[in-house]
């Protein structure tokens, strides 16, 4: 007896279940990551202002260094998911191991640069004479954990590609707890000061990397996948990551330009900008969780040769992105009177932030579409287009943002320029998805 084809409603319910099952744990893991820095700040802050300032400089440098290599997670997720869809789990895990080996090599290279260059990097970021020694100490010690951090990124990509976002959530929670305990013990119990905080973070990151490696190695042995380095596979992983690296660097440039422009507007505006940027980043976690689900699901559908299924789930995820964006926008508007006092009591800062927050709220549905389509194209392995699209976005945003101090409008005008940036991203991504050129089926692109 032939099974009746699924109705559109049943298909939507199936897609919804897949999206929620992957996105909710992914959101938890994403939120857990910045808690590392918050825990360190809370503990180190009681040592003194100079130590906290040093931590701020060192953390900014480390965050930049690690975020540049986020392609290790994105590219690995897409490549592994394709092979999962094609039904070749050994090849999927082998692809993941190539990404982990690449992460280890990149981490070693970063250590070789950061250790001797730490004092110069700290000075470049303008640390004061009292904060610089603490920043250098924290940066040098914490850089030893960079290989582990990058391995965590790659291994997270492996598990996401295997349609598992729960394990990364559990590991992130355990890592956060371990980091907090180690920081308290080493900073105060062992009286190591800011060095104890750095060592606590390194140990926690290495522990997370060890857990991930155990999970991946077990999977490799179960499916007969090789563990040894494969130069051709590592090279392929690096080549797939280069366009995503260009995309990430372009996005970082946009954020740096926005901060530089805000600094030129005055102290109240830069303070308000930092508050808004922190909220914008938090909102991005919710939308990025859907994008991560998109990477894993789209890769699997294309790997299985189901082009129509990939298009259908893309359409459904866009609907999710818009809906979540509307909800987030409403929450921003409603919570403004409660949100701002958490960060400042300065009326000038509040006055600068309030209208800009409305601009942020209005943009959230657009951001929802951007994050989803970004994830879809990553899952499809369409990195080169993403790189060119982000370069175009940077070229449009930069002159508009740089004109804000001249033309006036203050911080609100700057965030209107940020909305323009997101709108350009949405148009470039929408045009690509509508063209259908991203729909390339098979175990590899």
Short mmCIF file of C-alpha atoms in Angstrom, two decimals:
data_model
loop_
_atom_site.label_atom_id
_atom_site.label_comp_id
_atom_site.label_asym_id
_atom_site.label_seq_id
_atom_site.Cartn_x
_atom_site.Cartn_y
_atom_site.Cartn_z
CA UNK A 1 0.00 0.00 0.00
CA UNK A 2 1.48 3.34 -1.10
CA UNK A 3 1.94 5.91 1.64
CA UNK A 4 0.05 9.15 1.06
CA UNK A 5 2.26 12.20 0.49
CA UNK A 6 2.63 14.56 3.42
CA UNK A 7 0.29 17.54 3.46
CA UNK A 8 1.76 21.07 3.47
CA UNK A 9 0.67 21.47 7.10
CA UNK A 10 2.38 18.21 8.12
CA UNK A 11 5.54 19.28 6.29
CA UNK A 12 5.55 22.62 8.10
CA UNK A 13 5.12 20.86 11.45
CA UNK A 14 8.05 18.58 10.61
CA UNK A 15 10.22 21.57 9.69
CA UNK A 16 9.14 23.37 12.87
CA UNK A 17 10.14 20.40 15.01
CA UNK A 18 13.55 20.21 13.32
CA UNK A 19 14.17 23.95 13.69
CA UNK A 20 13.16 24.05 17.36
CA UNK A 21 15.10 20.88 18.22
CA UNK A 22 18.31 22.40 16.85
CA UNK A 23 17.80 26.12 17.53
CA UNK A 24 16.83 26.05 21.22
CA UNK A 25 19.93 24.18 22.46
CA UNK A 26 22.08 26.23 20.07
CA UNK A 27 20.74 29.42 21.65
CA UNK A 28 21.64 28.13 25.11
CA UNK A 29 25.19 27.33 24.00
CA UNK A 30 25.59 30.74 22.33
CA UNK A 31 24.48 32.57 25.47
CA UNK A 32 26.81 30.47 27.64
CA UNK A 33 29.89 31.59 25.70
CA UNK A 34 29.90 35.30 26.73
CA UNK A 35 29.22 34.22 30.31
CA UNK A 36 32.88 33.16 30.49
CA UNK A 37 33.95 36.79 30.14
CA UNK A 38 31.23 38.00 32.51
CA UNK A 39 32.33 35.52 35.19
CA UNK A 40 35.95 36.55 34.81
CA UNK A 41 34.96 40.23 35.02
CA UNK A 42 32.90 39.71 38.17
CA UNK A 43 35.73 37.86 39.93
CA UNK A 44 38.64 40.01 38.73
CA UNK A 45 36.69 43.21 39.40
CA UNK A 46 37.09 42.69 43.14
CA UNK A 47 40.90 42.69 42.75
CA UNK A 48 40.95 46.34 41.70
CA UNK A 49 40.25 48.78 38.89
CA UNK A 50 43.63 48.27 37.20
CA UNK A 51 43.13 44.50 37.07
CA UNK A 52 39.62 44.87 35.66
CA UNK A 53 40.84 47.35 33.04
CA UNK A 54 43.63 44.96 32.08
CA UNK A 55 41.12 42.12 31.76
CA UNK A 56 38.95 44.30 29.51
CA UNK A 57 41.80 44.97 27.09
CA UNK A 58 43.05 41.36 27.06
CA UNK A 59 39.52 39.96 26.64
CA UNK A 60 38.86 42.26 23.68
CA UNK A 61 42.04 41.01 22.00
CA UNK A 62 41.25 37.35 22.70
CA UNK A 63 37.65 37.69 21.55
CA UNK A 64 38.79 39.28 18.30
CA UNK A 65 41.42 36.58 17.73
CA UNK A 66 38.96 33.74 18.28
CA UNK A 67 35.96 35.29 16.48
CA UNK A 68 38.03 35.70 13.32
CA UNK A 69 38.20 31.89 13.14
CA UNK A 70 34.49 31.26 13.67
CA UNK A 71 34.50 29.83 10.13
CA UNK A 72 35.88 26.66 11.74
CA UNK A 73 32.38 26.05 13.12
CA UNK A 74 30.40 27.33 10.13
CA UNK A 75 32.31 25.60 7.33
CA UNK A 76 32.57 22.34 9.28
CA UNK A 77 28.82 22.31 10.02
CA UNK A 78 27.93 22.63 6.33
CA UNK A 79 30.46 20.05 5.10
CA UNK A 80 29.56 17.47 7.74
CA UNK A 81 25.79 17.97 7.29
CA UNK A 82 26.08 17.34 3.54
CA UNK A 83 27.75 13.99 4.12
CA UNK A 84 25.19 13.11 6.78
CA UNK A 85 22.45 13.81 4.25
CA UNK A 86 24.25 11.62 1.72
CA UNK A 87 24.25 8.80 4.27
CA UNK A 88 28.05 8.64 4.60
CA UNK A 89 28.74 9.03 8.32
CA UNK A 90 32.39 7.90 8.14
CA UNK A 91 33.11 10.62 5.56
CA UNK A 92 31.18 13.14 7.69
CA UNK A 93 33.30 12.44 10.75
CA UNK A 94 36.47 12.36 8.64
CA UNK A 95 35.56 15.83 7.37
CA UNK A 96 35.06 16.95 10.94
CA UNK A 97 38.47 15.62 11.98
CA UNK A 98 40.06 17.64 9.17
CA UNK A 99 38.45 20.76 10.65
CA UNK A 100 39.72 19.91 14.14
CA UNK A 101 43.28 19.36 12.85
CA UNK A 102 43.07 22.73 11.05
CA UNK A 103 41.94 24.36 14.30
CA UNK A 104 44.92 22.89 16.14
CA UNK A 105 47.35 24.20 13.52
CA UNK A 106 45.79 27.67 13.51
CA UNK A 107 45.82 27.76 17.30
CA UNK A 108 49.52 26.95 17.43
CA UNK A 109 50.20 29.72 14.91
CA UNK A 110 48.23 32.25 16.97
CA UNK A 111 50.17 31.33 20.13
CA UNK A 112 53.44 31.84 18.25
CA UNK A 113 52.30 35.38 17.37
CA UNK A 114 50.58 36.43 20.60
CA UNK A 115 53.16 35.32 23.19
CA UNK A 116 56.00 37.57 22.03
CA UNK A 117 53.70 40.34 20.75
CA UNK A 118 51.48 40.60 23.86
CA UNK A 119 53.00 43.82 25.30
CA UNK A 120 52.84 45.57 21.92
CA UNK A 121 49.24 44.47 21.33
CA UNK A 122 48.22 45.75 24.76
CA UNK A 123 49.87 49.11 24.07
CA UNK A 124 48.18 49.26 20.67
CA UNK A 125 44.79 49.02 22.41
CA UNK A 126 45.72 52.00 24.59
CA UNK A 127 45.95 50.31 27.98
CA UNK A 128 47.07 52.62 30.78
CA UNK A 129 50.41 52.18 32.55
CA UNK A 130 48.69 50.60 35.55
CA UNK A 131 46.46 48.27 33.51
CA UNK A 132 49.04 47.19 30.89
CA UNK A 133 50.99 44.70 33.08
CA UNK A 134 47.76 42.94 34.09
CA UNK A 135 46.53 42.88 30.50
CA UNK A 136 49.83 41.40 29.30
CA UNK A 137 49.80 38.73 31.99
CA UNK A 138 46.22 37.71 31.23
CA UNK A 139 46.76 37.76 27.46
CA UNK A 140 49.92 35.64 27.55
CA UNK A 141 48.46 32.97 29.80
CA UNK A 142 45.06 32.89 28.09
CA UNK A 143 46.66 32.60 24.64
CA UNK A 144 47.78 29.11 25.67
CA UNK A 145 44.12 28.12 25.57
CA UNK A 146 43.50 29.42 22.04
CA UNK A 147 44.14 26.02 20.36
CA UNK A 148 41.53 24.53 22.70
CA UNK A 149 39.10 27.37 21.92
CA UNK A 150 39.49 26.83 18.17
CA UNK A 151 39.16 23.06 18.56
CA UNK A 152 35.92 23.69 20.45
CA UNK A 153 34.68 25.76 17.49
CA UNK A 154 35.53 23.03 14.98
CA UNK A 155 34.14 20.21 17.13
CA UNK A 156 30.96 22.20 17.71
CA UNK A 157 30.63 22.41 13.93
CA UNK A 158 31.05 18.64 13.68
CA UNK A 159 28.24 17.97 16.15
CA UNK A 160 25.96 20.57 14.59
CA UNK A 161 26.54 18.94 11.22
CA UNK A 162 25.57 15.62 12.82
CA UNK A 163 22.30 17.38 13.85
CA UNK A 164 23.35 17.47 17.52
CA UNK A 165 23.15 20.84 19.28
CA UNK A 166 22.39 19.39 22.71
CA UNK A 167 25.91 18.13 23.42
CA UNK A 168 27.46 21.60 22.75
CA UNK A 169 24.89 23.06 25.18
CA UNK A 170 25.82 20.60 27.92
CA UNK A 171 29.54 21.14 27.35
CA UNK A 172 29.11 24.94 27.39
CA UNK A 173 27.19 24.82 30.68
CA UNK A 174 29.77 22.51 32.27
CA UNK A 175 32.58 24.74 30.98
CA UNK A 176 30.94 27.85 32.43
CA UNK A 177 30.53 26.24 35.86
CA UNK A 178 34.10 24.89 35.83
CA UNK A 179 35.45 28.27 34.77
CA UNK A 180 33.68 30.02 37.64
CA UNK A 181 34.87 27.54 40.26
CA UNK A 182 38.45 27.52 38.97
CA UNK A 183 38.56 31.31 38.88
CA UNK A 184 37.46 31.63 42.50
CA UNK A 185 39.88 28.92 43.67
CA UNK A 186 42.90 30.21 41.74
CA UNK A 187 42.30 33.96 42.11
CA UNK A 188 41.45 33.98 45.81
CA UNK A 189 42.24 30.50 47.19
CA UNK A 190 45.67 30.25 45.56
CA UNK A 191 46.13 34.05 45.64
CA UNK A 192 47.25 34.14 41.98
CA UNK A 193 45.34 37.32 41.15
CA UNK A 194 44.53 37.98 37.49
CA UNK A 195 46.91 35.19 36.46
CA UNK A 196 44.65 32.77 38.35
CA UNK A 197 41.67 33.95 36.31
CA UNK A 198 43.59 33.36 33.08
CA UNK A 199 44.69 29.88 34.16
CA UNK A 200 41.14 29.02 35.20
CA UNK A 201 39.85 29.94 31.76
CA UNK A 202 42.62 27.98 30.02
CA UNK A 203 41.91 24.86 32.08
CA UNK A 204 38.15 25.13 31.46
CA UNK A 205 38.66 25.57 27.70
CA UNK A 206 41.06 22.61 27.57
CA UNK A 207 38.53 20.52 29.47
CA UNK A 208 35.81 21.43 26.98
CA UNK A 209 38.10 20.56 24.07
CA UNK A 210 38.90 17.19 25.71
CA UNK A 211 35.19 16.36 26.06
CA UNK A 212 34.52 17.24 22.44
CA UNK A 213 37.49 15.19 21.25
CA UNK A 214 36.27 12.20 23.26
CA UNK A 215 32.82 12.43 21.64
CA UNK A 216 34.22 12.82 18.12
CA UNK A 217 36.87 10.10 18.52
CA UNK A 218 34.26 7.65 19.79
CA UNK A 219 32.11 8.41 16.77
CA UNK A 220 35.11 7.97 14.46
CA UNK A 221 35.96 4.59 15.91
CA UNK A 222 32.34 3.45 15.82
CA UNK A 223 32.06 4.28 12.12
CA UNK A 224 35.59 3.34 11.11
CA UNK A 225 36.70 6.89 10.25
CA UNK A 226 40.43 7.69 10.26
CA UNK A 227 41.77 10.02 12.96
CA UNK A 228 45.20 10.84 11.53
CA UNK A 229 45.81 14.19 9.81
CA UNK A 230 44.99 14.28 6.11
CA UNK A 231 46.77 17.15 4.35
CA UNK A 232 44.36 17.20 1.42
CA UNK A 233 41.36 17.31 3.77
CA UNK A 234 42.92 20.01 5.97
CA UNK A 235 43.70 22.06 2.86
CA UNK A 236 40.10 21.65 1.65
CA UNK A 237 38.78 22.78 5.04
CA UNK A 238 41.02 25.85 4.93
CA UNK A 239 39.92 26.70 1.38
CA UNK A 240 36.26 26.42 2.38
CA UNK A 241 36.93 28.70 5.33
CA UNK A 242 38.68 31.53 3.46
CA UNK A 243 35.48 33.12 2.05
CA UNK A 244 33.83 32.92 5.47
CA UNK A 245 36.93 34.53 6.98
CA UNK A 246 36.55 37.43 4.52
CA UNK A 247 32.87 37.69 5.50
CA UNK A 248 33.71 37.74 9.21
CA UNK A 249 36.49 40.33 8.82
CA UNK A 250 34.15 42.57 6.80
CA UNK A 251 31.51 42.36 9.53
CA UNK A 252 34.11 43.12 12.21
CA UNK A 253 35.19 46.15 10.16
CA UNK A 254 31.60 47.40 10.09
CA UNK A 255 31.31 47.14 13.87
CA UNK A 256 34.68 48.85 14.39
CA UNK A 257 33.68 51.71 12.07
CA UNK A 258 30.41 52.14 13.96
CA UNK A 259 32.24 52.30 17.29
CA UNK A 260 34.81 54.76 15.91
CA UNK A 261 32.05 57.04 14.60
CA UNK A 262 30.19 56.86 17.92
CA UNK A 263 33.40 57.86 19.73
CA UNK A 264 33.60 61.00 17.56
CA UNK A 265 30.06 61.98 18.58
CA UNK A 266 30.98 62.48 22.25
CA UNK A 267 31.22 60.64 25.57
CA UNK A 268 27.47 60.27 26.08
CA UNK A 269 26.99 58.88 22.58
CA UNK A 270 29.81 56.34 22.78
CA UNK A 271 28.53 55.19 26.18
CA UNK A 272 25.02 54.82 24.79
CA UNK A 273 26.39 53.06 21.71
CA UNK A 274 28.16 50.45 23.84
CA UNK A 275 24.94 49.77 25.73
CA UNK A 276 22.95 49.40 22.52
CA UNK A 277 25.64 47.28 20.92
CA UNK A 278 25.54 44.88 23.87
CA UNK A 279 21.77 44.55 23.47
CA UNK A 280 22.13 44.15 19.70
CA UNK A 281 24.60 41.32 20.30
CA UNK A 282 22.23 39.62 22.74
CA UNK A 283 19.38 39.81 20.22
CA UNK A 284 21.74 38.39 17.61
CA UNK A 285 22.17 35.23 19.71
CA UNK A 286 18.45 34.42 19.40
CA UNK A 287 18.49 34.95 15.64
CA UNK A 288 21.83 33.19 15.18
CA UNK A 289 20.36 30.08 16.83
CA UNK A 290 17.90 29.81 13.91
CA UNK A 291 20.78 30.38 11.49
CA UNK A 292 22.71 27.50 13.07
CA UNK A 293 19.68 25.26 12.64
CA UNK A 294 19.58 26.42 9.02
CA UNK A 295 23.21 25.48 8.43
CA UNK A 296 22.66 21.94 9.71
CA UNK A 297 19.26 21.27 8.10
CA UNK A 298 20.01 22.81 4.69
CA UNK A 299 23.32 20.94 4.45
CA UNK A 300 21.58 17.67 5.23
CA UNK A 301 18.81 18.20 2.66
CA UNK A 302 21.25 19.15 -0.08
CA UNK A 303 23.51 16.21 0.78
CA UNK A 304 20.50 13.91 0.44
CA UNK A 305 19.75 15.38 -3.00
CA UNK A 306 16.44 16.89 -1.85
CA UNK A 307 16.51 20.31 -3.53
CA UNK A 308 12.80 20.95 -3.02
CA UNK A 309 13.05 20.04 0.65
CA UNK A 310 15.90 22.54 1.03
CA UNK A 311 13.81 25.28 -0.59
CA UNK A 312 10.78 24.46 1.58
CA UNK A 313 12.72 24.51 4.85
CA UNK A 314 14.44 27.74 3.77
CA UNK A 315 11.03 29.36 3.28
CA UNK A 316 9.85 28.13 6.66
CA UNK A 317 12.96 29.38 8.44
CA UNK A 318 12.50 32.83 6.91
CA UNK A 319 9.02 32.88 8.41
CA UNK A 320 10.55 31.93 11.75
CA UNK A 321 13.16 34.66 11.42
CA UNK A 322 10.54 37.34 10.74
CA UNK A 323 8.30 36.17 13.59
CA UNK A 324 11.15 36.05 16.12
CA UNK A 325 12.37 39.44 14.86
CA UNK A 326 8.93 41.00 15.44
CA UNK A 327 8.79 39.58 18.97
CA UNK A 328 12.30 40.82 19.77
CA UNK A 329 11.49 44.27 18.38
CA UNK A 330 8.40 44.57 20.57
CA UNK A 331 10.40 43.43 23.61
CA UNK A 332 13.03 46.10 22.95
CA UNK A 333 10.40 48.85 22.81
CA UNK A 334 8.54 47.65 25.91
CA UNK A 335 11.68 47.04 28.01
CA UNK A 336 13.48 50.31 27.23
CA UNK A 337 12.55 52.00 30.54
CA UNK A 338 13.74 48.92 32.46
CA UNK A 339 16.79 48.07 30.35
CA UNK A 340 18.69 51.38 30.37
CA UNK A 341 18.84 51.91 34.16
CA UNK A 342 20.69 48.59 34.45
CA UNK A 343 23.63 50.17 32.63
CA UNK A 344 23.56 53.88 33.42
CA UNK A 345 21.96 56.59 35.56
CA UNK A 346 23.31 59.38 33.33
CA UNK A 347 20.38 61.25 31.76
CA UNK A 348 22.50 62.31 28.75
CA UNK A 349 23.34 58.69 27.95
CA UNK A 350 19.69 57.69 28.33
CA UNK A 351 18.55 60.52 26.05
CA UNK A 352 21.02 59.42 23.39
CA UNK A 353 20.07 55.75 23.67
CA UNK A 354 16.26 55.94 23.75
CA UNK A 355 15.58 56.96 20.11
CA UNK A 356 18.39 54.74 18.84
CA UNK A 357 16.78 51.76 20.58
CA UNK A 358 13.59 52.39 18.59
CA UNK A 359 15.67 52.17 15.42
CA UNK A 360 17.13 48.87 16.63
CA UNK A 361 13.65 47.53 17.40
CA UNK A 362 12.32 48.42 13.94
CA UNK A 363 15.21 46.54 12.32
CA UNK A 364 14.70 43.23 14.14
CA UNK A 365 12.42 41.59 11.51
CA UNK A 366 15.00 42.52 8.85
CA UNK A 367 17.72 41.07 11.06
CA UNK A 368 15.68 37.88 11.38
CA UNK A 369 15.66 37.42 7.60
CA UNK A 370 19.38 38.26 7.37
CA UNK A 371 20.46 35.74 9.98
CA UNK A 372 18.31 32.98 8.54
CA UNK A 373 19.43 33.46 4.93
CA UNK A 374 23.02 33.78 6.08
CA UNK A 375 22.66 30.38 7.75
CA UNK A 376 20.96 28.89 4.70
CA UNK A 377 23.75 29.95 2.35
CA UNK A 378 26.41 28.78 4.81
CA UNK A 379 24.67 25.42 5.02
CA UNK A 380 24.70 25.29 1.23
CA UNK A 381 28.45 25.98 1.20
CA UNK A 382 27.92 29.25 -0.70
CA UNK A 383 30.83 30.98 1.05
CA UNK A 384 32.25 32.91 -1.93
CA UNK A 385 28.93 34.69 -2.48
CA UNK A 386 28.68 35.52 1.23
CA UNK A 387 32.16 37.04 1.12
CA UNK A 388 31.40 39.27 -1.89
CA UNK A 389 28.00 40.26 -0.45
CA UNK A 390 29.57 41.36 2.84
CA UNK A 391 32.30 43.31 1.06
CA UNK A 392 29.59 45.13 -0.89
CA UNK A 393 27.73 45.81 2.34
CA UNK A 394 30.90 47.25 3.90
CA UNK A 395 31.42 49.46 0.84
CA UNK A 396 27.90 50.87 1.20
CA UNK A 397 27.96 51.26 4.98
CA UNK A 398 31.38 52.84 5.49
CA UNK A 399 30.85 56.17 3.65
CA UNK A 400 27.33 56.60 5.05
CA UNK A 401 28.48 55.98 8.63
CA UNK A 402 31.53 58.23 8.29
CA UNK A 403 29.29 61.10 7.15
CA UNK A 404 27.15 60.95 10.31
CA UNK A 405 29.33 63.35 12.39
CA UNK A 406 29.27 65.85 9.50
CA UNK A 407 25.60 65.61 8.55
CA UNK A 408 24.31 65.40 12.13
CA UNK A 409 21.65 63.20 13.67
CA UNK A 410 23.89 61.82 16.38
CA UNK A 411 23.68 58.25 17.57
CA UNK A 412 20.22 57.75 16.09
CA UNK A 413 21.58 58.53 12.62
CA UNK A 414 24.43 56.07 13.17
CA UNK A 415 21.98 53.30 13.99
CA UNK A 416 19.91 54.25 10.95
CA UNK A 417 23.12 53.58 9.01
CA UNK A 418 23.37 50.23 10.81
CA UNK A 419 19.80 49.47 9.68
CA UNK A 420 20.85 50.39 6.14
CA UNK A 421 23.69 47.90 6.47
CA UNK A 422 21.27 45.14 7.52
CA UNK A 423 18.88 46.05 4.70
CA UNK A 424 21.68 45.78 2.13
CA UNK A 425 22.61 42.40 3.58
CA UNK A 426 18.99 41.27 3.36
CA UNK A 427 18.70 42.32 -0.29
CA UNK A 428 21.92 40.59 -1.34
CA UNK A 429 20.98 37.39 0.48
CA UNK A 430 17.38 37.44 -0.78
CA UNK A 431 18.51 37.88 -4.39
CA UNK A 432 20.83 34.90 -4.04
CA UNK A 433 18.24 32.60 -2.48
CA UNK A 434 15.64 33.62 -5.05
CA UNK A 435 18.05 32.84 -7.91
CA UNK A 436 18.32 29.22 -6.79
CA UNK A 437 22.05 29.11 -7.57
CA UNK A 438 22.78 28.08 -3.99
CA UNK A 439 20.86 24.82 -4.47
CA UNK A 440 23.72 22.43 -5.31
CA UNK A 441 22.99 18.87 -4.23
CA UNK A 442 25.40 16.07 -3.38
CA UNK A 443 27.82 15.04 -0.64
CA UNK A 444 30.19 17.86 -1.67
CA UNK A 445 29.55 21.19 -3.33
#
